[in-house]
Short mmCIF file of C-alpha atoms in Angstrom, two decimals:
data_model
loop_
_atom_site.label_atom_id
_atom_site.label_comp_id
_atom_site.label_asym_id
_atom_site.label_seq_id
_atom_site.Cartn_x
_atom_site.Cartn_y
_atom_site.Cartn_z
CA MET A 6 133.42 -27.05 -46.62
CA ILE A 7 137.28 -26.97 -46.00
CA ARG A 8 138.64 -28.24 -42.53
CA ALA A 9 141.77 -29.44 -41.16
CA ALA A 10 142.45 -33.12 -41.72
CA THR A 11 142.30 -35.39 -38.77
CA SER A 12 143.93 -38.81 -38.12
CA ALA A 13 140.88 -40.41 -39.17
CA ASP A 14 141.22 -38.87 -42.77
CA VAL A 15 144.58 -40.64 -43.42
CA PRO A 16 142.94 -43.63 -45.50
CA ALA A 17 141.12 -41.03 -47.59
CA LEU A 18 144.32 -38.93 -47.98
CA HIS A 19 146.12 -42.02 -49.13
CA VAL A 20 143.58 -43.08 -51.48
CA MET A 21 143.37 -39.56 -53.11
CA ILE A 22 147.19 -39.36 -53.20
CA ARG A 23 147.22 -42.46 -55.35
CA GLU A 24 144.63 -40.86 -57.62
CA LEU A 25 146.63 -37.64 -57.97
CA ALA A 26 149.67 -39.78 -58.82
CA ALA A 27 147.63 -41.70 -61.46
CA TYR A 28 146.58 -38.19 -62.92
CA GLU A 29 150.25 -37.31 -63.02
CA ARG A 30 151.17 -40.37 -64.79
CA SER A 31 153.50 -41.40 -61.92
CA VAL A 32 151.41 -43.78 -59.81
CA GLU A 33 154.80 -46.05 -59.38
CA ASP A 34 156.31 -43.29 -57.44
CA ALA A 35 153.62 -42.86 -55.02
CA ARG A 36 154.94 -45.21 -52.19
CA ALA A 37 153.94 -43.44 -49.02
CA THR A 38 152.09 -45.74 -46.64
CA GLU A 39 149.16 -44.69 -44.28
CA GLU A 40 151.55 -45.04 -41.32
CA GLN A 41 154.14 -42.74 -43.04
CA LEU A 42 151.43 -40.30 -43.73
CA HIS A 43 149.87 -40.69 -40.02
CA GLU A 44 153.62 -39.79 -38.78
CA ALA A 45 154.20 -36.76 -41.17
CA PHE A 46 151.02 -35.20 -40.29
CA PHE A 47 150.21 -36.34 -36.67
CA GLY A 48 153.36 -37.54 -35.32
CA GLU A 49 155.32 -35.96 -32.55
CA HIS A 50 156.90 -33.48 -35.15
CA PRO A 51 154.44 -33.00 -38.07
CA ALA A 52 156.37 -32.47 -41.23
CA ALA A 53 153.44 -31.52 -43.16
CA PHE A 54 149.81 -30.37 -42.82
CA ALA A 55 146.62 -31.26 -44.67
CA LEU A 56 143.22 -29.71 -45.40
CA ILE A 57 140.22 -31.63 -46.49
CA ALA A 58 137.50 -30.42 -48.93
CA GLU A 59 134.17 -32.09 -48.12
CA SER A 60 131.35 -32.51 -50.23
CA ASP A 61 128.14 -31.25 -48.97
CA GLY A 62 126.74 -34.71 -49.61
CA SER A 63 125.42 -33.84 -53.33
CA VAL A 64 128.90 -34.52 -54.67
CA GLY A 65 130.77 -37.61 -53.52
CA GLY A 66 128.44 -37.99 -50.56
CA ASP A 67 126.81 -41.55 -49.83
CA ALA A 68 123.34 -42.55 -50.63
CA HIS A 69 122.20 -40.45 -47.39
CA GLY A 70 123.91 -37.24 -48.36
CA ALA A 71 126.60 -37.68 -45.87
CA ALA A 72 129.84 -35.36 -46.65
CA GLU A 73 132.88 -37.14 -48.03
CA PRO A 74 136.18 -35.89 -48.84
CA VAL A 75 136.46 -34.83 -52.25
CA GLY A 76 139.93 -32.97 -52.38
CA PHE A 77 142.70 -32.22 -50.19
CA ALA A 78 145.81 -29.84 -50.05
CA ILE A 79 149.07 -30.86 -48.46
CA TRP A 80 151.40 -27.91 -47.22
CA PHE A 81 154.13 -27.11 -45.19
CA ARG A 82 155.87 -24.26 -44.05
CA ASN A 83 158.91 -22.72 -45.89
CA PHE A 84 161.22 -19.71 -45.21
CA SER A 85 162.53 -16.72 -47.38
CA THR A 86 165.83 -15.37 -46.58
CA TRP A 87 164.70 -12.33 -48.50
CA THR A 88 161.85 -11.69 -46.77
CA GLY A 89 162.68 -13.14 -43.36
CA THR A 90 159.37 -14.85 -42.97
CA HIS A 91 157.88 -18.30 -43.27
CA GLY A 92 155.55 -19.02 -46.14
CA VAL A 93 153.51 -21.76 -47.41
CA TRP A 94 154.70 -24.67 -50.03
CA LEU A 95 151.82 -26.28 -51.30
CA GLU A 96 153.13 -29.80 -52.04
CA ASP A 97 149.89 -31.20 -53.50
CA LEU A 98 146.46 -29.98 -54.42
CA TYR A 99 143.76 -32.37 -55.59
CA VAL A 100 140.08 -32.34 -56.48
CA ARG A 101 138.28 -35.64 -57.57
CA PRO A 102 137.23 -35.44 -61.06
CA GLU A 103 133.47 -35.79 -60.27
CA ALA A 104 133.88 -32.58 -57.95
CA ARG A 105 136.10 -30.57 -60.31
CA GLY A 106 134.38 -27.23 -60.99
CA GLY A 107 132.60 -27.14 -57.65
CA GLY A 108 134.79 -24.51 -56.07
CA TYR A 109 136.74 -26.96 -53.92
CA GLY A 110 139.94 -26.22 -55.41
CA LYS A 111 139.55 -22.37 -55.17
CA ALA A 112 138.32 -22.96 -51.66
CA LEU A 113 141.44 -24.74 -50.41
CA LEU A 114 143.65 -22.36 -52.22
CA ALA A 115 141.70 -19.47 -50.50
CA THR A 116 142.05 -21.27 -47.01
CA LEU A 117 146.03 -21.57 -47.62
CA ALA A 118 146.12 -17.81 -48.50
CA ARG A 119 144.28 -17.06 -45.49
CA ILE A 120 146.73 -19.16 -43.30
CA CYS A 121 149.28 -16.90 -44.78
CA THR A 122 147.92 -13.61 -44.17
CA ASP A 123 146.88 -14.56 -40.76
CA ARG A 124 150.27 -15.59 -39.84
CA GLY A 125 152.19 -12.81 -41.69
CA TYR A 126 153.67 -15.26 -44.20
CA GLN A 127 154.45 -13.47 -47.63
CA ARG A 128 154.69 -16.15 -49.88
CA PHE A 129 152.43 -18.95 -51.23
CA GLU A 130 154.10 -21.17 -53.64
CA TRP A 131 153.75 -24.54 -55.67
CA SER A 132 154.64 -26.21 -58.89
CA VAL A 133 152.77 -27.50 -61.70
CA LEU A 134 153.34 -29.93 -64.32
CA ASP A 135 154.02 -28.02 -67.67
CA TRP A 136 151.55 -30.09 -69.52
CA ASN A 137 148.67 -29.42 -66.72
CA THR A 138 147.18 -26.70 -68.67
CA PRO A 139 143.74 -26.85 -67.00
CA SER A 140 145.59 -26.26 -63.58
CA ILE A 141 147.88 -23.69 -65.14
CA GLY A 142 144.84 -21.61 -66.40
CA PHE A 143 143.04 -21.91 -63.14
CA TYR A 144 146.09 -20.65 -61.18
CA LYS A 145 146.55 -17.70 -63.55
CA SER A 146 142.87 -17.03 -62.89
CA LEU A 147 143.47 -16.27 -59.41
CA GLY A 148 146.44 -13.95 -60.16
CA ALA A 149 149.34 -16.52 -59.59
CA GLU A 150 152.46 -15.86 -61.52
CA PRO A 151 154.83 -18.57 -62.94
CA MET A 152 158.26 -18.39 -61.76
CA ASP A 153 159.66 -19.08 -65.27
CA GLU A 154 163.21 -17.84 -64.57
CA TRP A 155 163.52 -20.82 -61.74
CA THR A 156 164.01 -24.55 -62.31
CA THR A 157 163.43 -27.04 -59.66
CA TYR A 158 166.22 -29.63 -59.24
CA ARG A 159 165.87 -32.97 -57.32
CA LEU A 160 168.25 -35.38 -55.87
CA SER A 161 167.04 -38.71 -55.01
CA GLY A 162 168.02 -42.42 -55.15
CA GLU A 163 171.82 -43.24 -55.68
CA PRO A 164 172.91 -39.63 -56.78
CA LEU A 165 171.56 -38.63 -53.14
CA ARG A 166 173.18 -41.21 -51.42
CA THR A 167 176.54 -40.36 -53.26
CA LEU A 168 176.45 -36.91 -52.17
CA ALA A 169 175.59 -37.87 -48.59
CA ALA A 170 178.47 -40.06 -48.58
CA LEU A 171 180.69 -36.98 -48.94
CA ALA A 172 179.55 -35.44 -45.69
CA GLN A 173 181.54 -35.69 -42.59
CA SER A 174 179.86 -38.53 -40.37
CA ASP A 175 180.53 -36.56 -37.34
CA GLU A 176 178.75 -33.50 -38.48
CA ASN A 177 175.29 -32.88 -36.87
CA PRO A 178 173.75 -29.86 -38.65
CA ASN A 179 170.66 -29.81 -36.31
#
């Protein structure tokens, strides 16, 4: 079952984000706190949204067969100046190892695709690590195409602060 996350899901999301970071070999970079996640998803101005994949109790459930979170998708709206429409950017997709192959990843992606089509969004995009061949194969099986001609760039830490220092302090773009 796929459902929108609630504030009660933040602790489980936090744990699974750390699991994803470990899988991606960068647990030291996963510094978000539960408080930050709560504000990002449920604060006055949500910056992102989360979907939860729940087991039927047979995978990842407790001893009484109660449903438990086995995966998540975190996403936010983006915008294309070329299409003039919003789209969905999938920030993270994760399914716990014991639940992989159970259709949860596909169901999360299908739910996001449905959000796109229902809202008239024309693009659904995400990044994948080059070495993550199981995920690449999975995405290609769904018809996703790599954007090989694009390279993602990132500014963070000191280079971000250095560039920010060049901006006029009296400017307020928003």
